[in-house]
Short mmCIF file of C-alpha atoms and ligand atoms in Angstrom, two decimals:
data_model
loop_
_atom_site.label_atom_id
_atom_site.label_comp_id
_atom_site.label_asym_id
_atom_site.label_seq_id
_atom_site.Cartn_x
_atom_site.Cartn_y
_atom_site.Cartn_z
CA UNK A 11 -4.41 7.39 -9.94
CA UNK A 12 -1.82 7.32 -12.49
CA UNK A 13 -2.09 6.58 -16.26
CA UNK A 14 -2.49 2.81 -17.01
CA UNK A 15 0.61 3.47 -20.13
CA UNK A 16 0.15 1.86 -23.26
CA UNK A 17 2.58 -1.05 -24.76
CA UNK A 18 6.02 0.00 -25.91
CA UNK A 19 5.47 2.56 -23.47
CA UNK A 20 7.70 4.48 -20.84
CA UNK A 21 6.90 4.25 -17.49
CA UNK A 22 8.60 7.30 -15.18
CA UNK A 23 9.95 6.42 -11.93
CA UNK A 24 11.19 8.76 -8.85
CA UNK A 25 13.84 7.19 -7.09
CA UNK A 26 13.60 8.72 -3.35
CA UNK A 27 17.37 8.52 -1.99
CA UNK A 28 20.23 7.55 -3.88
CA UNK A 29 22.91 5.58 -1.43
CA UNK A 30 24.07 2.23 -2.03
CA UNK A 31 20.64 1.22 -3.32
CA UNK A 32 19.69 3.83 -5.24
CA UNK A 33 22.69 4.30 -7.41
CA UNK A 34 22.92 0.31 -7.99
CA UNK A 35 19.45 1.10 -8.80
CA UNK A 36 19.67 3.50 -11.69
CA UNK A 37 22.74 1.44 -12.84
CA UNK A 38 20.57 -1.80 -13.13
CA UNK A 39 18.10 -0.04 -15.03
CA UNK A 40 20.49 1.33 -17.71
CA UNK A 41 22.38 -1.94 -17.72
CA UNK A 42 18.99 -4.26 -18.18
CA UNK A 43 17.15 -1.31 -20.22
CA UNK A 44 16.97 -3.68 -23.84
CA UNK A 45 15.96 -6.70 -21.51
CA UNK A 46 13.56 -5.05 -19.85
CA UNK A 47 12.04 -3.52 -23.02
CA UNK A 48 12.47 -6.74 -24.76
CA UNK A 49 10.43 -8.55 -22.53
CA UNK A 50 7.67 -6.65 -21.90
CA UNK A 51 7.46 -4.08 -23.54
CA UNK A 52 8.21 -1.10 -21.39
CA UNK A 53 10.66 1.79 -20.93
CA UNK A 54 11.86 2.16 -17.58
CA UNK A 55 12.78 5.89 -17.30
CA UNK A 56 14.58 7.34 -14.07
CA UNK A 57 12.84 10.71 -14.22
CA UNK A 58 13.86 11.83 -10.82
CA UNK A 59 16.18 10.91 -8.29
CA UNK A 60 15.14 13.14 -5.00
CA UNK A 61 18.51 13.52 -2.76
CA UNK A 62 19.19 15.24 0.41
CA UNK A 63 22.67 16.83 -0.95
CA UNK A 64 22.36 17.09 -5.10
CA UNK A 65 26.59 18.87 -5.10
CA UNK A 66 27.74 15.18 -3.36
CA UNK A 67 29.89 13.05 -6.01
CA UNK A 68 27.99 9.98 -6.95
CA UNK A 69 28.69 6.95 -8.87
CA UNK A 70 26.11 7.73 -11.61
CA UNK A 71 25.77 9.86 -14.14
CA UNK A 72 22.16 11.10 -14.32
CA UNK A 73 20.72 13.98 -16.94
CA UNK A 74 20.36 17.76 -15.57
CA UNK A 75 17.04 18.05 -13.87
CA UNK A 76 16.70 14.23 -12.46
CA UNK A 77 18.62 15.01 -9.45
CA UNK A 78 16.03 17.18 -7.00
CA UNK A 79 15.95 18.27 -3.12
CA UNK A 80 12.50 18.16 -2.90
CA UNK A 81 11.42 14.39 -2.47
CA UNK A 82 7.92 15.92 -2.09
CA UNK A 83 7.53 17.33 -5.61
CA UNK A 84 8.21 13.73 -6.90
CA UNK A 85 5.37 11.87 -5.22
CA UNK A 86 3.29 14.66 -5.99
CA UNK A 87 4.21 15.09 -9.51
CA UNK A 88 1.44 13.52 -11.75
CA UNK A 89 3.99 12.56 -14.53
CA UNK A 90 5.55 10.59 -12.44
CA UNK A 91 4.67 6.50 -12.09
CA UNK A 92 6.17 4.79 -9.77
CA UNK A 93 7.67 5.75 -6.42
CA UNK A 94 10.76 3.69 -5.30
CA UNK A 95 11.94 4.85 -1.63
CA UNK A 96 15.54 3.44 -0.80
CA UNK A 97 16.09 6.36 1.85
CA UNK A 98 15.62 4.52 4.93
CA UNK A 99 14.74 5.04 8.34
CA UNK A 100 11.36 6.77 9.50
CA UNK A 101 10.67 10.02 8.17
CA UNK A 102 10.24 11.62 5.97
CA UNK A 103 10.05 8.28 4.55
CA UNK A 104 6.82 7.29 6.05
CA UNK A 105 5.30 10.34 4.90
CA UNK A 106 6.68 10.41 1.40
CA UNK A 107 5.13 6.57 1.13
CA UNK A 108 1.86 7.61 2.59
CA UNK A 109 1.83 10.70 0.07
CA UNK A 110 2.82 8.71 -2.81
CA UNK A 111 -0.06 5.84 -2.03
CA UNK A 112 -2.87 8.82 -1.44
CA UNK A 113 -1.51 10.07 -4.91
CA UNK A 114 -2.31 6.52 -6.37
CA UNK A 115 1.32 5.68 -7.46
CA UNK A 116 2.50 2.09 -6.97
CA UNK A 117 5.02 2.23 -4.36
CA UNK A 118 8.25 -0.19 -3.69
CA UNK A 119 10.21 -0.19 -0.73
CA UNK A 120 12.88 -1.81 1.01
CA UNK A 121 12.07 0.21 4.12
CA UNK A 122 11.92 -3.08 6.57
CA UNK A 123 11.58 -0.39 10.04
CA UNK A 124 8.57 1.11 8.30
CA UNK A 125 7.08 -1.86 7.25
CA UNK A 126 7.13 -3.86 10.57
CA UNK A 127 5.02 -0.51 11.76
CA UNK A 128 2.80 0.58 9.74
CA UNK A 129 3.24 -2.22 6.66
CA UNK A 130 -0.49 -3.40 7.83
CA UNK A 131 -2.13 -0.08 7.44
CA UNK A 132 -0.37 0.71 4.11
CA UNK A 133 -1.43 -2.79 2.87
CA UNK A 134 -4.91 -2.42 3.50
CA UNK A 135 -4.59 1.15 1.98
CA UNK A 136 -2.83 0.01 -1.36
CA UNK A 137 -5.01 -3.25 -2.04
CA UNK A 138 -8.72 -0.70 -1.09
CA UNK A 139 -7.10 1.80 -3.50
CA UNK A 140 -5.79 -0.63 -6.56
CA UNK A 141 -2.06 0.13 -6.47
CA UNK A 142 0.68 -2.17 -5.66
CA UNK A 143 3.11 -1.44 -2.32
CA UNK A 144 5.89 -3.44 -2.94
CA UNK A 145 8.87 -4.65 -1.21
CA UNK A 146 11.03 -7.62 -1.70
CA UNK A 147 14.52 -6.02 -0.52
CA UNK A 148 12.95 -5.27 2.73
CA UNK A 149 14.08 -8.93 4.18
CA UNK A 150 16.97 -10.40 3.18
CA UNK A 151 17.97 -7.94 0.39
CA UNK A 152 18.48 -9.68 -2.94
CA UNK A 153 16.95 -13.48 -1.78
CA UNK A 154 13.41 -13.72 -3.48
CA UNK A 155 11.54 -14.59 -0.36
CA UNK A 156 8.80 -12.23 0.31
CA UNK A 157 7.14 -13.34 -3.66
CA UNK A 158 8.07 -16.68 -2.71
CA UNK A 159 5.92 -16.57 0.43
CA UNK A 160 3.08 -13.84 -1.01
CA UNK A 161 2.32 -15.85 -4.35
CA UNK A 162 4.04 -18.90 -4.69
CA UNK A 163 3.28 -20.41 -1.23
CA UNK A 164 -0.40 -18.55 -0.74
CA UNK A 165 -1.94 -22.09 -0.48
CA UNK A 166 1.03 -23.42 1.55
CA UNK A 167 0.19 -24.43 5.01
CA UNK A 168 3.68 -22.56 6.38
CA UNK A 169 4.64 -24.23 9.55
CA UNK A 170 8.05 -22.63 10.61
CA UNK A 171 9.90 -19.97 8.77
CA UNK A 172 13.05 -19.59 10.37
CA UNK A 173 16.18 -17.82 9.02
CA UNK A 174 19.46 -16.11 9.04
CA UNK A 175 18.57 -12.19 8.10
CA UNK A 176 21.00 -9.82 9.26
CA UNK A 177 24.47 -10.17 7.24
CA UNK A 178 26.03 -8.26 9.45
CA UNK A 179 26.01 -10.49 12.93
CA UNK A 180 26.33 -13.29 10.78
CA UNK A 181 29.27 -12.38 9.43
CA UNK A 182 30.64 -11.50 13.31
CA UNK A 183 29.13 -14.76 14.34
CA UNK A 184 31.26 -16.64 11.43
CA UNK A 185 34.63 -14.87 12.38
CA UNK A 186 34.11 -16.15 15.97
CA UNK A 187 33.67 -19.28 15.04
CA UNK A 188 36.33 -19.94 11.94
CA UNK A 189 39.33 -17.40 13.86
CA UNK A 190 38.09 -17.74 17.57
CA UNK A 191 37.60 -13.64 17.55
CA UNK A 192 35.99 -12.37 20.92
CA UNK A 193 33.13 -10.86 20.19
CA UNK A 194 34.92 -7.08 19.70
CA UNK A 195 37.45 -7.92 18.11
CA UNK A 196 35.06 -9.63 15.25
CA UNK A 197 32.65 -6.44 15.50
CA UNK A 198 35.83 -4.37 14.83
CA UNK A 199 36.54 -6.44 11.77
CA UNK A 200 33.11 -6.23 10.32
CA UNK A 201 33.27 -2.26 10.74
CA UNK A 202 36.50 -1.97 9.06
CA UNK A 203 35.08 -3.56 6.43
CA UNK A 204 31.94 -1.61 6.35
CA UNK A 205 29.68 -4.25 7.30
CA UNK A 206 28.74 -2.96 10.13
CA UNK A 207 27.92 0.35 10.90
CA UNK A 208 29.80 2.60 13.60
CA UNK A 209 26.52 2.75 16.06
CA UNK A 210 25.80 -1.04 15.32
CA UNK A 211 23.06 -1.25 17.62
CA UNK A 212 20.32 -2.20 15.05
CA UNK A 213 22.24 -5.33 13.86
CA UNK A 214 23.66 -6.64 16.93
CA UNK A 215 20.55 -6.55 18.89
CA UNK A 216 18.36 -7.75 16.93
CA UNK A 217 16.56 -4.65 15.61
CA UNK A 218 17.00 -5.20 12.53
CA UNK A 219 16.45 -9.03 12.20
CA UNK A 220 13.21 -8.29 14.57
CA UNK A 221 11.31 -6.09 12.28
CA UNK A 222 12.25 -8.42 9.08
CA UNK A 223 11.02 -11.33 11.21
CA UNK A 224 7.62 -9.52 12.13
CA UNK A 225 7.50 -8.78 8.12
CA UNK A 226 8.07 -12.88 7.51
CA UNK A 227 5.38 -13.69 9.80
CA UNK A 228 2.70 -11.39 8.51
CA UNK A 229 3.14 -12.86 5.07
CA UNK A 230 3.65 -16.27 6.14
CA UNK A 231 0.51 -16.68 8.61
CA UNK A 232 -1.56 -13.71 6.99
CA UNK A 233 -1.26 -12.63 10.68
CA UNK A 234 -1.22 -8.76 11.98
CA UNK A 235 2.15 -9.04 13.51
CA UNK A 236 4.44 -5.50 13.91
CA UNK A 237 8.14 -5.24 15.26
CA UNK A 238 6.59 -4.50 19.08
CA UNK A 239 5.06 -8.37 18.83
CA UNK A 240 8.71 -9.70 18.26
CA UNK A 241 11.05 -10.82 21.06
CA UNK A 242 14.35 -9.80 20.28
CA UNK A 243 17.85 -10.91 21.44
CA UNK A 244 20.93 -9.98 19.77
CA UNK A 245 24.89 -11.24 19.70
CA UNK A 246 26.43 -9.04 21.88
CA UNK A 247 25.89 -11.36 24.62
CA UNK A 248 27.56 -14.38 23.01
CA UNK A 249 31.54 -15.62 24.32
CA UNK A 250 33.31 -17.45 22.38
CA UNK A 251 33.75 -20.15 25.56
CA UNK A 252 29.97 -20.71 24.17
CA UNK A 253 30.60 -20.77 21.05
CA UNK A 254 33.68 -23.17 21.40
CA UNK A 255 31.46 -25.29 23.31
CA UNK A 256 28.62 -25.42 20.96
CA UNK A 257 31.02 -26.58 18.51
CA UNK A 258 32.26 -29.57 20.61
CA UNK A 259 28.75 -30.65 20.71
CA UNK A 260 28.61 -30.36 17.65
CA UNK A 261 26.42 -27.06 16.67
CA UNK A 262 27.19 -23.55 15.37
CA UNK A 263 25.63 -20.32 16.75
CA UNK A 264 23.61 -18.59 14.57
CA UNK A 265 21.53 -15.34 15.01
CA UNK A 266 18.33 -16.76 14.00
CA UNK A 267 15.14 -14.83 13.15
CA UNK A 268 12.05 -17.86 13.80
CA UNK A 269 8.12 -17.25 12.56
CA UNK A 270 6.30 -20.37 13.68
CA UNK A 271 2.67 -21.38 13.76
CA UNK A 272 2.17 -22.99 17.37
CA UNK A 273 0.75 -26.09 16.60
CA UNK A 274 -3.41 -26.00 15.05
CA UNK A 275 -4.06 -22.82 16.98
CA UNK A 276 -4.25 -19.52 15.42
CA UNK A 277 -1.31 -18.75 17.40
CA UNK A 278 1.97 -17.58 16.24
CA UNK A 279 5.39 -17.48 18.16
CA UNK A 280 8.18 -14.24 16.76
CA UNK A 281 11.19 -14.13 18.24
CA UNK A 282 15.05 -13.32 17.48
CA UNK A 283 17.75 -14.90 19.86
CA UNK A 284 20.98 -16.09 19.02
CA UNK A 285 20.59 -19.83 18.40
CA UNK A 286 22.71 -23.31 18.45
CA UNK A 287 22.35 -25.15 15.19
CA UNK A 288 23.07 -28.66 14.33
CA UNK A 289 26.15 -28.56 11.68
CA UNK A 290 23.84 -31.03 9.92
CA UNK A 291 21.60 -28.36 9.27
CA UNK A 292 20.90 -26.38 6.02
CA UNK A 293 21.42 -23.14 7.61
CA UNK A 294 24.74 -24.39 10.08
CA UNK A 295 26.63 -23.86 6.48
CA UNK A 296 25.40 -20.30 5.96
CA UNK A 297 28.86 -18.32 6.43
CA UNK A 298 29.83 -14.68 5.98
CA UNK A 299 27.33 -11.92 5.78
CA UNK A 300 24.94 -14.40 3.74
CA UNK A 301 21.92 -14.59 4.52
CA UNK A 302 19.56 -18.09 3.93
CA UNK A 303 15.64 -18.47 5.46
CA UNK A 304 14.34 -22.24 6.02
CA UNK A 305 10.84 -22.67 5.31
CA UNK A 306 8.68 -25.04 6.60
CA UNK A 307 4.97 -26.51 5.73
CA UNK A 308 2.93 -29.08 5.63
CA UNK A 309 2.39 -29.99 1.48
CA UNK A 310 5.99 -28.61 0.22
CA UNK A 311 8.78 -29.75 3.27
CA UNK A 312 11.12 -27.65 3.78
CA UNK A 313 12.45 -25.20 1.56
CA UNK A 314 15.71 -22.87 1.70
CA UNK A 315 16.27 -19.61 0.23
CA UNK A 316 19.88 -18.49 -0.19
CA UNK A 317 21.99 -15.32 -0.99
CA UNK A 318 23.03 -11.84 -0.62
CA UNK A 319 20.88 -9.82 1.98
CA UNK A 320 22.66 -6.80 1.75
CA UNK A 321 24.77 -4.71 -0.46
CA UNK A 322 23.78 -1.86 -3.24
CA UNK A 323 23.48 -4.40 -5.99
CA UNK A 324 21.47 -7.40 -4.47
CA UNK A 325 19.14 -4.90 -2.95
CA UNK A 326 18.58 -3.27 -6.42
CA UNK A 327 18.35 -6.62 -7.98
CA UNK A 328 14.71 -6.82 -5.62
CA UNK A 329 13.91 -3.24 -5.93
CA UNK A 330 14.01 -3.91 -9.71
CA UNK A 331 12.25 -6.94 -9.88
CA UNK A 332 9.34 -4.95 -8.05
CA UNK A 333 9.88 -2.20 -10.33
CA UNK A 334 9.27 -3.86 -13.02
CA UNK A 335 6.05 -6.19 -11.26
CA UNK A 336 4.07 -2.45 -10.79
CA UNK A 337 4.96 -1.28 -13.73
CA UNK A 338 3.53 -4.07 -16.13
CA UNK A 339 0.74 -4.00 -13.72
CA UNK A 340 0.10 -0.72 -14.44
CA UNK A 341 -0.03 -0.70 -17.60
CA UNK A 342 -2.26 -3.73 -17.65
CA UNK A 343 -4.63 -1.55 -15.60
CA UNK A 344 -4.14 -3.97 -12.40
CA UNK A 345 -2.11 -4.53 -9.30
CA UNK A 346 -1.14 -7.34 -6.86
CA UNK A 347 -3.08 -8.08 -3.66
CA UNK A 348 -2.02 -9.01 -0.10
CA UNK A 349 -5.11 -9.85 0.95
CA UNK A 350 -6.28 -9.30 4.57
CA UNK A 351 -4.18 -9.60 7.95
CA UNK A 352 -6.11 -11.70 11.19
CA UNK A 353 -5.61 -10.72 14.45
CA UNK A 354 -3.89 -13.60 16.15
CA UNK A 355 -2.59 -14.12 19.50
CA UNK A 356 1.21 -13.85 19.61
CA UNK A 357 2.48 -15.82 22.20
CA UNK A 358 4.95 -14.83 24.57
CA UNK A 359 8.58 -15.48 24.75
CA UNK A 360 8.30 -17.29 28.45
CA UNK A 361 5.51 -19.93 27.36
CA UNK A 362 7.67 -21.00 24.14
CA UNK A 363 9.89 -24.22 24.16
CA UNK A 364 13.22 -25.12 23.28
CA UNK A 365 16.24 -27.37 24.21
CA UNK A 366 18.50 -25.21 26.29
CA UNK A 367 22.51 -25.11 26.58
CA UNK A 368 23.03 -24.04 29.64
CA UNK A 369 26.31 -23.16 31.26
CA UNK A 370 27.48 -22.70 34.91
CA UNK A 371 30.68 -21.67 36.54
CA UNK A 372 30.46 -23.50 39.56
CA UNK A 373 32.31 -24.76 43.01
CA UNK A 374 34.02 -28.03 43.05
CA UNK A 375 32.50 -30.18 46.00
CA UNK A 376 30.56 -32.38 47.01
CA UNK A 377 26.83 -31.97 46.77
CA UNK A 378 27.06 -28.85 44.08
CA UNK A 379 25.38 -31.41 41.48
CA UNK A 380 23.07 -32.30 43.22
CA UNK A 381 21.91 -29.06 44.27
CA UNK A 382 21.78 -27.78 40.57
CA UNK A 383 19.79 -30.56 39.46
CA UNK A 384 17.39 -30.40 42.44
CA UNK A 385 16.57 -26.80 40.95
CA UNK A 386 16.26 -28.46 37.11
CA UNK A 387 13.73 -30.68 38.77
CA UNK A 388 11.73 -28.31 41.14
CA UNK A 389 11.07 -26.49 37.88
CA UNK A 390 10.44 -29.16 35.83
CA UNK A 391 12.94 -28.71 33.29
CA UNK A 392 14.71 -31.72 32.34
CA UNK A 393 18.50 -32.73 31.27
CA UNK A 394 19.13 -34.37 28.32
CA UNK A 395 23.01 -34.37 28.58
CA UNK A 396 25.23 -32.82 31.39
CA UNK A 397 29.63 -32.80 31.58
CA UNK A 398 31.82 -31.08 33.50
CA UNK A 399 34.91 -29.12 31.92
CA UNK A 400 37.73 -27.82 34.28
CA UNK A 401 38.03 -28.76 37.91
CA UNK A 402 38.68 -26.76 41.23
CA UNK A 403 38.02 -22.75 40.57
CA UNK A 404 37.84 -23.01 36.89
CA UNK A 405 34.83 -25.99 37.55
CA UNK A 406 32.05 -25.38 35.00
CA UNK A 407 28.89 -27.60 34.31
CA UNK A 408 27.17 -27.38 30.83
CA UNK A 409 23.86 -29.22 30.97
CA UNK A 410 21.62 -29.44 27.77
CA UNK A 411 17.96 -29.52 28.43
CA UNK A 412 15.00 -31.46 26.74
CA UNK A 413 12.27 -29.40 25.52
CA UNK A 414 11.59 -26.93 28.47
CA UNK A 415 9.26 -23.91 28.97
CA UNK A 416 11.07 -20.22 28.32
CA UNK A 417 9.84 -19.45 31.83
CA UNK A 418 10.56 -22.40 33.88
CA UNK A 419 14.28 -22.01 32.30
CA UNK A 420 14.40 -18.64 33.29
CA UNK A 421 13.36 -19.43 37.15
CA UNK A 422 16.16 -22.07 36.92
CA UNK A 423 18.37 -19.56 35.99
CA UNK A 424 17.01 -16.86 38.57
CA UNK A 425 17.66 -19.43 41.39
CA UNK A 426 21.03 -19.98 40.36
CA UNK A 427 21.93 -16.85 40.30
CA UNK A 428 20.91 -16.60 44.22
CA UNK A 429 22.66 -19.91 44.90
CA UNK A 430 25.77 -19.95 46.23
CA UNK A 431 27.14 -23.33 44.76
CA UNK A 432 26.75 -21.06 41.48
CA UNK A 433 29.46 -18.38 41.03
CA UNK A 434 27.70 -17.50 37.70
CA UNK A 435 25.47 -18.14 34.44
CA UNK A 436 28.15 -18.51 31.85
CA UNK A 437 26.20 -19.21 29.17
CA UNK A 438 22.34 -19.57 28.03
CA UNK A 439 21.54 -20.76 24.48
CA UNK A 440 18.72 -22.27 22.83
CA UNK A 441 18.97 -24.93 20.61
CA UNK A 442 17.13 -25.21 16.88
CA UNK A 443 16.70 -27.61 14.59
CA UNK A 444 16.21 -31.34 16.39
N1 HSE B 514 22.17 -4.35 8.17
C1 HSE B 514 21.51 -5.46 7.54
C2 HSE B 514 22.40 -6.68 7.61
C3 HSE B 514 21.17 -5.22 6.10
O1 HSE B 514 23.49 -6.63 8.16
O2 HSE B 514 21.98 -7.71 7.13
C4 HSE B 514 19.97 -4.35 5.95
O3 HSE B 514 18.86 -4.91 6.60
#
């Protein structure tokens, strides 16, 4: 294990990728270097900065030597304290982490992919071997929410955490509402201005917001929960005819990521879908690529969390915080601890409940109402409100459900699609927050 250092001293970190993050990274550190000294008496020293391609211009100036190919050499270097590993994706990130954690070196990550994989395993690993794994900019980039949850909430009893996480389909989501964009047009937008990536698969299905939301729940409930656990829906699916009707009723879309407890039981409920929220919500008001998580329990109400969840220097902002967590740790000779993950039943995505906005292009005649309805009832879902917008071939029916079942909605909507008074599903979204 590495050297506990002494006060006043320097503590050597290896910076594994230096992208966005990375370089905001080293910046921070030289920017904050008196504070950080100041206040606790350490030297925060960027001894190496591994890099795939050390000839590329970057936006810091670093000493000859620091840059290095070999990512490896770092986390086995014994002069070196503290891993950080901004580099993304799975390997030879996983690896590097497991390396650097087998070498004893506290470890901080905003690697969310890795996390909502193999988080549990590395947990248990860095707690049984006395070195922190660390990772605040893992969900929701520069928002404090995972310490929030891990130490300031331990005794909570977290009902619901529930939250906007991925910038990037918020962002789209915001443009369709504000400008009326279709949904490509407002994808195009966010990847001219480099929100969104050019294969923007992870953020606009879900990926990403899944694996942050399996990372929430395992530090919310204490519960083993991985990215495989999470249902996962993304945007691309959403018009802006549902949009523009979710708004007459008075609710935004949101892509929400939602953790909760299902009632006393041990069970928890993970999912991602795109959502309707009531504008009177906390999170209705969360524009842009922001990001903002809701959290629920039974002693402390509700709570929100609001911010940046992206971008080089939020991220950094986390990665430093941690930074500077393990490395006062260390040289106090201790470390932070998780504590242990249960086993818990995660329950399916067809035996959850919600309201439902449902919407159906339909024919204009007599007896198509009825019809509809008499599949609402032989499935037990029922209608809390129901109107009909257009008449003759551009007849639609939008019917808002009470609390239903996932599954008995689904046969509702498996019947229409069969039924010949139904010329199509135009719309399916559940609704949060009543
Ligand atoms: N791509 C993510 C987002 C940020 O758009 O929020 C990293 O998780």
């Amino acid at each position: 294990m590495a050297q506990a250092p002494q006060p006043n001293s320097v503590v050597r970190i290896g910076i594994l990728g230096c992208g966005n993050v990375g370089a905001a990274l080293v910046q921070l550190i030289e920017r904050q270097a008196a504070v950080i000294t100041e206040r606790t008496g350490i030297t925060l020293q960027v001894a190496n900065v591994a890099v795939r391609n050390i000839s590329r211009d970057r936006e810091v100036n670093l000493a000859d030597g620091v840059l290095t190919r070999d990512a490896f050499a770092v986390v086995n270097d014994p002069n070196i304290d503290v891993i950080v590993e901004v580099i993304g994706g799975i390997e030879p990130a996983r690896e590097l982490i497991s390396t650097a954690l087998a070498n004893g070196k506290p470890v901080i990550t905003a690697n969310k992919e890795l996390l909502a994989n193999v988080g549990h395993d590395w947990w248990a690993q860095s707690d049984a071997a006395g070195v922190d794994l660390l990772f605040e900019a893992a969900v929701a980039g520069g928002i404090p929410l995972i310490r929030a949850l891990r130490e300031s909430l331990r005794g909570e009893p977290v009902t619901r955490v529930m939250g906007i996480v991925n910038g990037t389909t918020n962002f789209i989501l915001t443009k369709m509402t504000e400008e009326g964009a279709d949904y490509s047009a407002a994808l195009s937008e966010a990847q001219r201005l480099g929100f969104a990536e050019r294969d923007p698969t992870a953020d606009v299905e879900g990926f990403d917001a899944g694996a942050k939301a399996a990372i929430i729940a395992s530090i919310a409930f204490g519960a083993r929960v991985v990215a495989g656990d999470v249902y996962h829906e993304g945007i691309s699916g959403v018009t802006a005819a549902d949009i523009s009707i979710a708004r007459r009723l008075g609710y935004v879309v949101k892509l929400l990521a939602i953790a909760e407890q299902v009632g006393d039981s041990p069970t928890v409920a993970v999912r991602v879908h795109p959502a309707m929220v009531p504008l009177s919500h906390p999170l209705a008001s969360v524009r842009d690529s922001y990001n903002a998580v809701f959290v629920e329990g039974d002693a402390v109400g509700s709570l929100m969390f609001y911010g940046r969840g992206a971008g080089g220097f939020p991220t950094a902002s986390a990665v430093l915080g941690d930074v500077i967590d393990a490395a006062v740790n260390l040289r106090k000779g201790t470390h932070g601890t998780i504590g242990s993950f249960k086993r818990v039943p995660v329950m399916p995505i067809d035996e959850t409940s919600s309201q439902y906005l449902i919407g159906l292009d339909v024919e204009d005649k007599p007896g198509v109402l009825h019809a509809i309805t008499g599949v609402f009832a032989n499935h037990g879902v029922s209608i809390r409100a129901a109107e009909q917008e257009g008449i003759g071939v551009d007849a639609r029916l939008v019917f808002i459900t009470h609390l239903a079942r996932e599954a008995d909605v689904q046969a509702c909507l498996s019947e229409f699609k069969k039924s010949p008074a139904v010329k199509r599903t135009s719309g399916l979204l559940r609704v949060i927050g009543e």
